[in-house]
PDB file of C-alpha atoms in Angstrom:
ATOM      1  CA  MET A   1      47.026 -29.171  65.526  1.00  0.00           C
ATOM      2  CA  GLU A   2      49.009 -29.119  68.726  1.00  0.00           C
ATOM      3  CA  ASN A   3      51.654 -26.618  67.646  1.00  0.00           C
ATOM      4  CA  TYR A   4      50.053 -23.293  68.549  1.00  0.00           C
ATOM      5  CA  GLN A   5      51.991 -20.060  68.084  1.00  0.00           C
ATOM      6  CA  ILE A   6      49.483 -17.652  69.637  1.00  0.00           C
ATOM      7  CA  GLU A   7      47.087 -18.278  72.491  1.00  0.00           C
ATOM      8  CA  THR A   8      44.852 -15.851  74.349  1.00  0.00           C
ATOM      9  CA  LYS A   9      43.549 -16.406  77.857  1.00  0.00           C
ATOM     10  CA  ASN A  10      40.553 -14.385  79.055  1.00  0.00           C
ATOM     11  CA  LEU A  11      41.490 -11.491  76.778  1.00  0.00           C
ATOM     12  CA  ASN A  12      39.265  -8.446  77.317  1.00  0.00           C
ATOM     13  CA  VAL A  13      39.517  -5.156  75.456  1.00  0.00           C
ATOM     14  CA  GLN A  14      37.644  -1.990  76.366  1.00  0.00           C
ATOM     15  CA  ILE A  15      37.886   1.151  74.249  1.00  0.00           C
ATOM     16  CA  GLN A  16      36.415   4.293  75.796  1.00  0.00           C
ATOM     17  CA  LYS A  17      34.616   2.039  78.311  1.00  0.00           C
ATOM     18  CA  ASN A  18      32.960   0.018  75.531  1.00  0.00           C
ATOM     19  CA  SER A  19      33.644  -3.722  75.726  1.00  0.00           C
ATOM     20  CA  ILE A  20      34.949  -4.750  72.304  1.00  0.00           C
ATOM     21  CA  LEU A  21      36.394  -8.175  73.132  1.00  0.00           C
ATOM     22  CA  LYS A  22      34.995 -10.312  75.941  1.00  0.00           C
ATOM     23  CA  ASN A  23      36.879 -13.225  77.516  1.00  0.00           C
ATOM     24  CA  ILE A  24      38.597 -14.337  74.329  1.00  0.00           C
ATOM     25  CA  ASN A  25      40.183 -17.779  74.636  1.00  0.00           C
ATOM     26  CA  ILE A  26      41.638 -18.940  71.343  1.00  0.00           C
ATOM     27  CA  LYS A  27      44.599 -20.870  69.980  1.00  0.00           C
ATOM     28  CA  ILE A  28      46.170 -20.105  66.619  1.00  0.00           C
ATOM     29  CA  PRO A  29      48.195 -22.891  64.998  1.00  0.00           C
ATOM     30  CA  ALA A  30      51.701 -22.198  63.714  1.00  0.00           C
ATOM     31  CA  LYS A  31      52.320 -22.124  59.962  1.00  0.00           C
ATOM     32  CA  GLN A  32      48.666 -22.489  59.127  1.00  0.00           C
ATOM     33  CA  LEU A  33      46.194 -19.959  57.745  1.00  0.00           C
ATOM     34  CA  THR A  34      43.656 -18.989  60.395  1.00  0.00           C
ATOM     35  CA  ALA A  35      40.599 -17.053  59.233  1.00  0.00           C
ATOM     36  CA  VAL A  36      38.839 -14.770  61.713  1.00  0.00           C
ATOM     37  CA  ILE A  37      35.262 -14.269  60.569  1.00  0.00           C
ATOM     38  CA  GLY A  38      32.099 -12.635  61.831  1.00  0.00           C
ATOM     39  CA  PRO A  39      29.743  -9.720  61.124  1.00  0.00           C
ATOM     40  CA  SER A  40      31.012  -6.133  60.880  1.00  0.00           C
ATOM     41  CA  GLY A  41      31.732  -4.633  64.275  1.00  0.00           C
ATOM     42  CA  CYS A  42      32.230  -7.953  66.049  1.00  0.00           C
ATOM     43  CA  GLY A  43      35.837  -7.221  67.073  1.00  0.00           C
ATOM     44  CA  LYS A  44      37.859  -8.915  64.312  1.00  0.00           C
ATOM     45  CA  THR A  45      40.235  -6.017  63.645  1.00  0.00           C
ATOM     46  CA  THR A  46      40.549  -5.252  67.356  1.00  0.00           C
ATOM     47  CA  LEU A  47      41.650  -8.831  67.956  1.00  0.00           C
ATOM     48  CA  LEU A  48      44.206  -8.610  65.153  1.00  0.00           C
ATOM     49  CA  LYS A  49      45.669  -5.344  66.455  1.00  0.00           C
ATOM     50  CA  SER A  50      45.918  -6.714  69.967  1.00  0.00           C
ATOM     51  CA  PHE A  51      48.465  -9.249  68.710  1.00  0.00           C
ATOM     52  CA  ASN A  52      51.072  -6.587  67.927  1.00  0.00           C
ATOM     53  CA  ARG A  53      49.934  -4.126  70.605  1.00  0.00           C
ATOM     54  CA  LEU A  54      48.848  -1.552  68.058  1.00  0.00           C
ATOM     55  CA  LEU A  55      45.692  -0.930  70.087  1.00  0.00           C
ATOM     56  CA  GLU A  56      47.697   0.901  72.699  1.00  0.00           C
ATOM     57  CA  ILE A  57      48.295   3.901  70.449  1.00  0.00           C
ATOM     58  CA  GLN A  58      44.598   4.746  70.907  1.00  0.00           C
ATOM     59  CA  ASP A  59      43.244   6.694  73.865  1.00  0.00           C
ATOM     60  CA  GLU A  60      41.292   5.061  76.681  1.00  0.00           C
ATOM     61  CA  VAL A  61      42.175   1.465  75.828  1.00  0.00           C
ATOM     62  CA  ASN A  62      42.051  -1.069  78.641  1.00  0.00           C
ATOM     63  CA  ILE A  63      43.376  -4.576  77.969  1.00  0.00           C
ATOM     64  CA  SER A  64      43.339  -7.465  80.423  1.00  0.00           C
ATOM     65  CA  GLY A  65      44.120 -11.177  80.209  1.00  0.00           C
ATOM     66  CA  GLN A  66      46.994 -12.789  78.368  1.00  0.00           C
ATOM     67  CA  ILE A  67      48.267 -12.954  74.797  1.00  0.00           C
ATOM     68  CA  LEU A  68      50.855 -15.712  74.623  1.00  0.00           C
ATOM     69  CA  VAL A  69      53.171 -15.670  71.617  1.00  0.00           C
ATOM     70  CA  ASP A  70      55.511 -18.648  71.592  1.00  0.00           C
ATOM     71  CA  GLY A  71      54.501 -19.148  75.233  1.00  0.00           C
ATOM     72  CA  GLU A  72      55.373 -15.607  76.356  1.00  0.00           C
ATOM     73  CA  ASN A  73      52.739 -13.104  77.465  1.00  0.00           C
ATOM     74  CA  ILE A  74      53.399 -10.075  75.257  1.00  0.00           C
ATOM     75  CA  LEU A  75      51.161  -7.893  77.421  1.00  0.00           C
ATOM     76  CA  ASP A  76      53.884  -8.110  80.070  1.00  0.00           C
ATOM     77  CA  ARG A  77      56.530  -6.727  77.740  1.00  0.00           C
ATOM     78  CA  LYS A  78      57.829  -3.218  78.410  1.00  0.00           C
ATOM     79  CA  ALA A  79      57.071  -0.351  76.064  1.00  0.00           C
ATOM     80  CA  SER A  80      60.712  -0.379  74.925  1.00  0.00           C
ATOM     81  CA  GLU A  81      60.255  -3.962  73.719  1.00  0.00           C
ATOM     82  CA  ILE A  82      57.127  -3.306  71.649  1.00  0.00           C
ATOM     83  CA  PRO A  83      59.138  -2.697  68.429  1.00  0.00           C
ATOM     84  CA  ASP A  84      60.434  -6.279  68.751  1.00  0.00           C
ATOM     85  CA  ILE A  85      56.850  -7.551  69.020  1.00  0.00           C
ATOM     86  CA  ARG A  86      55.835  -5.600  65.919  1.00  0.00           C
ATOM     87  CA  LYS A  87      58.857  -6.878  64.005  1.00  0.00           C
ATOM     88  CA  LYS A  88      57.632 -10.402  64.742  1.00  0.00           C
ATOM     89  CA  MET A  89      54.122  -9.495  63.498  1.00  0.00           C
ATOM     90  CA  GLY A  90      53.826  -8.116  59.976  1.00  0.00           C
ATOM     91  CA  LEU A  91      50.562  -6.212  59.463  1.00  0.00           C
ATOM     92  CA  ILE A  92      48.790  -5.955  56.098  1.00  0.00           C
ATOM     93  CA  SER A  93      45.957  -3.429  56.151  1.00  0.00           C
ATOM     94  CA  GLN A  94      42.631  -3.381  54.343  1.00  0.00           C
ATOM     95  CA  LYS A  95      43.875  -0.570  52.107  1.00  0.00           C
ATOM     96  CA  PRO A  96      47.485  -0.688  50.916  1.00  0.00           C
ATOM     97  CA  TYR A  97      49.682   2.069  52.326  1.00  0.00           C
ATOM     98  CA  PRO A  98      52.950   2.197  50.394  1.00  0.00           C
ATOM     99  CA  LEU A  99      55.501   4.571  51.871  1.00  0.00           C
ATOM    100  CA  PRO A 100      55.969   7.863  49.958  1.00  0.00           C
ATOM    101  CA  MET A 101      59.167   6.671  48.317  1.00  0.00           C
ATOM    102  CA  SER A 102      60.327   4.387  45.505  1.00  0.00           C
ATOM    103  CA  ILE A 103      59.296   0.779  45.010  1.00  0.00           C
ATOM    104  CA  PHE A 104      62.813  -0.320  45.993  1.00  0.00           C
ATOM    105  CA  GLU A 105      62.940   1.823  49.124  1.00  0.00           C
ATOM    106  CA  ASN A 106      59.541   0.567  50.295  1.00  0.00           C
ATOM    107  CA  VAL A 107      60.993  -2.919  50.647  1.00  0.00           C
ATOM    108  CA  ALA A 108      64.453  -1.744  51.747  1.00  0.00           C
ATOM    109  CA  TYR A 109      63.071   0.516  54.494  1.00  0.00           C
ATOM    110  CA  GLY A 110      62.689  -2.169  57.160  1.00  0.00           C
ATOM    111  CA  LEU A 111      65.862  -3.921  56.057  1.00  0.00           C
ATOM    112  CA  ARG A 112      67.873  -0.754  56.659  1.00  0.00           C
ATOM    113  CA  ILE A 113      66.441  -0.444  60.180  1.00  0.00           C
ATOM    114  CA  HIS A 114      66.639  -4.066  61.317  1.00  0.00           C
ATOM    115  CA  HIS A 115      69.485  -5.580  59.279  1.00  0.00           C
ATOM    116  CA  ASN A 116      73.001  -4.350  58.584  1.00  0.00           C
ATOM    117  CA  LYS A 117      73.349  -5.133  54.887  1.00  0.00           C
ATOM    118  CA  ASN A 118      75.698  -3.739  52.291  1.00  0.00           C
ATOM    119  CA  ALA A 119      74.347  -2.435  48.976  1.00  0.00           C
ATOM    120  CA  LYS A 120      74.651  -5.787  47.188  1.00  0.00           C
ATOM    121  CA  GLU A 121      72.984  -7.712  50.017  1.00  0.00           C
ATOM    122  CA  LEU A 122      70.224  -5.102  50.210  1.00  0.00           C
ATOM    123  CA  ALA A 123      69.521  -5.333  46.477  1.00  0.00           C
ATOM    124  CA  GLU A 124      69.407  -9.143  46.670  1.00  0.00           C
ATOM    125  CA  ALA A 125      67.053  -9.074  49.654  1.00  0.00           C
ATOM    126  CA  VAL A 126      64.698  -6.607  47.931  1.00  0.00           C
ATOM    127  CA  GLN A 127      64.643  -8.776  44.805  1.00  0.00           C
ATOM    128  CA  TYR A 128      63.941 -11.894  46.871  1.00  0.00           C
ATOM    129  CA  CYS A 129      60.975 -10.271  48.647  1.00  0.00           C
ATOM    130  CA  LEU A 130      59.522  -8.925  45.412  1.00  0.00           C
ATOM    131  CA  GLU A 131      59.886 -12.373  43.829  1.00  0.00           C
ATOM    132  CA  GLU A 132      58.150 -13.957  46.821  1.00  0.00           C
ATOM    133  CA  VAL A 133      55.060 -11.817  46.218  1.00  0.00           C
ATOM    134  CA  GLY A 134      55.143 -12.242  42.441  1.00  0.00           C
ATOM    135  CA  LEU A 135      55.973  -8.601  41.771  1.00  0.00           C
ATOM    136  CA  TRP A 136      59.601  -8.690  40.615  1.00  0.00           C
ATOM    137  CA  ASN A 137      58.983  -9.229  36.895  1.00  0.00           C
ATOM    138  CA  GLU A 138      56.398  -6.445  36.877  1.00  0.00           C
ATOM    139  CA  VAL A 139      58.612  -3.803  38.515  1.00  0.00           C
ATOM    140  CA  LYS A 140      62.269  -4.803  37.998  1.00  0.00           C
ATOM    141  CA  ASN A 141      62.764  -2.136  35.330  1.00  0.00           C
ATOM    142  CA  ARG A 142      61.202   0.655  37.398  1.00  0.00           C
ATOM    143  CA  LEU A 143      62.389   0.013  40.925  1.00  0.00           C
ATOM    144  CA  HIS A 144      63.122   3.690  41.473  1.00  0.00           C
ATOM    145  CA  ASP A 145      59.695   4.899  40.384  1.00  0.00           C
ATOM    146  CA  PRO A 146      57.355   6.097  43.143  1.00  0.00           C
ATOM    147  CA  ALA A 147      55.366   3.240  44.658  1.00  0.00           C
ATOM    148  CA  SER A 148      52.249   5.366  44.274  1.00  0.00           C
ATOM    149  CA  ARG A 149      52.342   4.690  40.515  1.00  0.00           C
ATOM    150  CA  LEU A 150      51.569   1.015  41.051  1.00  0.00           C
ATOM    151  CA  SER A 151      48.032  -0.314  40.740  1.00  0.00           C
ATOM    152  CA  VAL A 152      46.143  -0.948  43.977  1.00  0.00           C
ATOM    153  CA  GLY A 153      46.688  -4.704  43.653  1.00  0.00           C
ATOM    154  CA  GLN A 154      50.411  -4.184  43.054  1.00  0.00           C
ATOM    155  CA  GLN A 155      50.582  -1.828  46.027  1.00  0.00           C
ATOM    156  CA  GLN A 156      49.066  -4.502  48.264  1.00  0.00           C
ATOM    157  CA  ARG A 157      51.654  -7.025  47.092  1.00  0.00           C
ATOM    158  CA  LEU A 158      54.365  -4.423  47.684  1.00  0.00           C
ATOM    159  CA  CYS A 159      53.105  -3.966  51.249  1.00  0.00           C
ATOM    160  CA  LEU A 160      53.284  -7.732  51.664  1.00  0.00           C
ATOM    161  CA  ALA A 161      56.879  -7.703  50.374  1.00  0.00           C
ATOM    162  CA  ARG A 162      57.701  -4.908  52.827  1.00  0.00           C
ATOM    163  CA  ALA A 163      56.188  -6.929  55.672  1.00  0.00           C
ATOM    164  CA  ILE A 164      58.156 -10.113  54.973  1.00  0.00           C
ATOM    165  CA  ALA A 165      61.409  -8.201  54.384  1.00  0.00           C
ATOM    166  CA  VAL A 166      62.042  -7.917  58.142  1.00  0.00           C
ATOM    167  CA  GLN A 167      61.498 -11.674  58.552  1.00  0.00           C
ATOM    168  CA  PRO A 168      58.417 -11.729  60.802  1.00  0.00           C
ATOM    169  CA  GLU A 169      56.991 -14.926  62.233  1.00  0.00           C
ATOM    170  CA  VAL A 170      53.334 -13.961  61.834  1.00  0.00           C
ATOM    171  CA  LEU A 171      51.438 -12.137  59.085  1.00  0.00           C
ATOM    172  CA  LEU A 172      48.378 -10.247  60.340  1.00  0.00           C
ATOM    173  CA  CYS A 173      46.107  -9.596  57.358  1.00  0.00           C
ATOM    174  CA  ASP A 174      43.140  -7.276  57.904  1.00  0.00           C
ATOM    175  CA  GLU A 175      40.775  -7.856  54.964  1.00  0.00           C
ATOM    176  CA  PRO A 176      43.691  -7.437  52.530  1.00  0.00           C
ATOM    177  CA  THR A 177      41.595  -8.139  49.424  1.00  0.00           C
ATOM    178  CA  SER A 178      38.498  -6.056  50.154  1.00  0.00           C
ATOM    179  CA  ALA A 179      39.738  -3.051  48.122  1.00  0.00           C
ATOM    180  CA  LEU A 180      40.928  -5.169  45.193  1.00  0.00           C
ATOM    181  CA  ASP A 181      39.369  -6.372  41.963  1.00  0.00           C
ATOM    182  CA  PRO A 182      38.726 -10.148  41.705  1.00  0.00           C
ATOM    183  CA  ILE A 183      41.946 -10.907  39.807  1.00  0.00           C
ATOM    184  CA  ALA A 184      44.151  -8.963  42.232  1.00  0.00           C
ATOM    185  CA  ALA A 185      42.282 -10.530  45.168  1.00  0.00           C
ATOM    186  CA  GLN A 186      42.965 -13.996  43.771  1.00  0.00           C
ATOM    187  CA  GLN A 187      46.680 -13.142  43.523  1.00  0.00           C
ATOM    188  CA  ILE A 188      46.763 -12.177  47.212  1.00  0.00           C
ATOM    189  CA  GLU A 189      44.923 -15.368  48.216  1.00  0.00           C
ATOM    190  CA  LYS A 190      47.441 -17.498  46.297  1.00  0.00           C
ATOM    191  CA  LEU A 191      50.289 -15.607  47.949  1.00  0.00           C
ATOM    192  CA  LEU A 192      48.915 -16.202  51.435  1.00  0.00           C
ATOM    193  CA  LEU A 193      48.547 -19.922  50.722  1.00  0.00           C
ATOM    194  CA  LYS A 194      52.180 -19.966  49.598  1.00  0.00           C
ATOM    195  CA  LEU A 195      53.467 -17.865  52.501  1.00  0.00           C
ATOM    196  CA  LYS A 196      51.819 -19.991  55.198  1.00  0.00           C
ATOM    197  CA  LYS A 197      54.587 -22.531  54.611  1.00  0.00           C
ATOM    198  CA  GLU A 198      56.983 -20.004  56.158  1.00  0.00           C
ATOM    199  CA  TYR A 199      54.716 -17.859  58.344  1.00  0.00           C
ATOM    200  CA  THR A 200      51.712 -18.139  60.616  1.00  0.00           C
ATOM    201  CA  VAL A 201      48.986 -16.276  58.703  1.00  0.00           C
ATOM    202  CA  ILE A 202      45.962 -14.716  60.411  1.00  0.00           C
ATOM    203  CA  LEU A 203      43.374 -13.437  57.960  1.00  0.00           C
ATOM    204  CA  VAL A 204      40.453 -11.249  58.972  1.00  0.00           C
ATOM    205  CA  THR A 205      37.841 -11.615  56.258  1.00  0.00           C
ATOM    206  CA  HIS A 206      34.209 -10.603  55.842  1.00  0.00           C
ATOM    207  CA  THR A 207      33.781 -13.112  53.011  1.00  0.00           C
ATOM    208  CA  LEU A 208      32.744 -16.640  53.916  1.00  0.00           C
ATOM    209  CA  ARG A 209      33.665 -17.866  50.445  1.00  0.00           C
ATOM    210  CA  GLN A 210      37.215 -16.630  50.934  1.00  0.00           C
ATOM    211  CA  ALA A 211      37.500 -18.312  54.328  1.00  0.00           C
ATOM    212  CA  LYS A 212      36.307 -21.591  52.797  1.00  0.00           C
ATOM    213  CA  ARG A 213      38.873 -21.307  50.006  1.00  0.00           C
ATOM    214  CA  VAL A 214      41.962 -20.597  52.078  1.00  0.00           C
ATOM    215  CA  ALA A 215      41.517 -21.352  55.791  1.00  0.00           C
ATOM    216  CA  ASP A 216      43.019 -24.256  57.697  1.00  0.00           C
ATOM    217  CA  TYR A 217      41.522 -23.032  60.970  1.00  0.00           C
ATOM    218  CA  VAL A 218      38.563 -20.729  61.668  1.00  0.00           C
ATOM    219  CA  ILE A 219      37.589 -18.463  64.565  1.00  0.00           C
ATOM    220  CA  PHE A 220      34.046 -17.064  64.565  1.00  0.00           C
ATOM    221  CA  LEU A 221      33.445 -13.863  66.537  1.00  0.00           C
ATOM    222  CA  TYR A 222      30.013 -12.447  67.316  1.00  0.00           C
ATOM    223  CA  PHE A 223      29.378  -9.382  69.503  1.00  0.00           C
ATOM    224  CA  GLY A 224      32.972  -9.508  70.731  1.00  0.00           C
ATOM    225  CA  MET A 225      32.840 -13.134  71.842  1.00  0.00           C
ATOM    226  CA  VAL A 226      34.242 -16.343  70.410  1.00  0.00           C
ATOM    227  CA  ILE A 227      31.264 -18.432  69.359  1.00  0.00           C
ATOM    228  CA  GLU A 228      33.169 -21.288  67.772  1.00  0.00           C
ATOM    229  CA  GLN A 229      36.656 -22.228  66.601  1.00  0.00           C
ATOM    230  CA  GLY A 230      38.142 -25.275  64.969  1.00  0.00           C
ATOM    231  CA  THR A 231      39.617 -26.704  61.792  1.00  0.00           C
ATOM    232  CA  ALA A 232      38.039 -25.369  58.622  1.00  0.00           C
ATOM    233  CA  ASP A 233      36.693 -28.806  57.780  1.00  0.00           C
ATOM    234  CA  GLU A 234      34.941 -29.154  61.154  1.00  0.00           C
ATOM    235  CA  PHE A 235      33.752 -25.565  61.202  1.00  0.00           C
ATOM    236  CA  PHE A 236      32.137 -25.497  57.770  1.00  0.00           C
ATOM    237  CA  ASN A 237      30.919 -29.092  57.593  1.00  0.00           C
ATOM    238  CA  ASN A 238      29.941 -29.804  61.181  1.00  0.00           C
ATOM    239  CA  PRO A 239      29.289 -26.539  63.086  1.00  0.00           C
ATOM    240  CA  LYS A 240      28.344 -27.075  66.715  1.00  0.00           C
ATOM    241  CA  ASN A 241      26.785 -23.771  67.732  1.00  0.00           C
ATOM    242  CA  PRO A 242      23.350 -22.477  66.644  1.00  0.00           C
ATOM    243  CA  GLU A 243      24.793 -18.993  65.984  1.00  0.00           C
ATOM    244  CA  THR A 244      27.472 -20.516  63.766  1.00  0.00           C
ATOM    245  CA  LYS A 245      24.854 -22.409  61.782  1.00  0.00           C
ATOM    246  CA  ALA A 246      22.773 -19.240  61.435  1.00  0.00           C
ATOM    247  CA  TYR A 247      25.812 -17.238  60.259  1.00  0.00           C
ATOM    248  CA  LEU A 248      26.856 -19.870  57.731  1.00  0.00           C
ATOM    249  CA  SER A 249      23.306 -20.078  56.369  1.00  0.00           C
ATOM    250  CA  GLY A 250      23.041 -16.299  56.016  1.00  0.00           C
ATOM    251  CA  GLU A 251      20.361 -15.884  58.704  1.00  0.00           C
ATOM    252  CA  ILE A 252      22.649 -13.494  60.581  1.00  0.00           C
ATOM    253  CA  SER A 253      25.153 -11.219  58.882  1.00  0.00           C
TER     254      SER A 253
END
């Protein structure tokens, strides 16, 4: 896997003088599904949010090192350019957060901001995105109902449709199935496997079984450090590090 879309070099993150990430050196392959795993509190979500510079909205955050996206260090980008970075990185949260508007407008929102489309083009784009996430047939007759009326699983798929509407390059998924029932979680997993053909997908997950099912590449974090990374096959079948072996066997959690 030589085609890497994201690479970090000696990335360090301190929040309120606490070291959350320590000398992170990783490479994330393009158009693959990379799972970031590790115990709670090991820095998984912090790593994910560093990729679209969302961390900087918090107080007392100190970031050093490099985050290279398509070879460019995004930490060097000016504040005025951060919206472009976030457009490139669609973020799917642990809990779905549909906008307080209709199903249609949730998907159209980003399209109105980033793309100059007429009404017909807008309607076609919204339909396309809803079809991509397998939601169109379920909502096509109630597009103007509030998004809040959807089930939690449907809301998560709607958030995914909203993310891909602005044509990002990367999907950052922060435990997107943890609030869902098994059937809805399976739908999201299938979607991510489908979407990786078009996008680089980074999935933070606390479930080893899920990582085994969907990952092409795995990064294992422990106490804010990268313990091991590699293809899913190598990682799960031939782990190199004692901590990795202990985590996979359930000795540490």
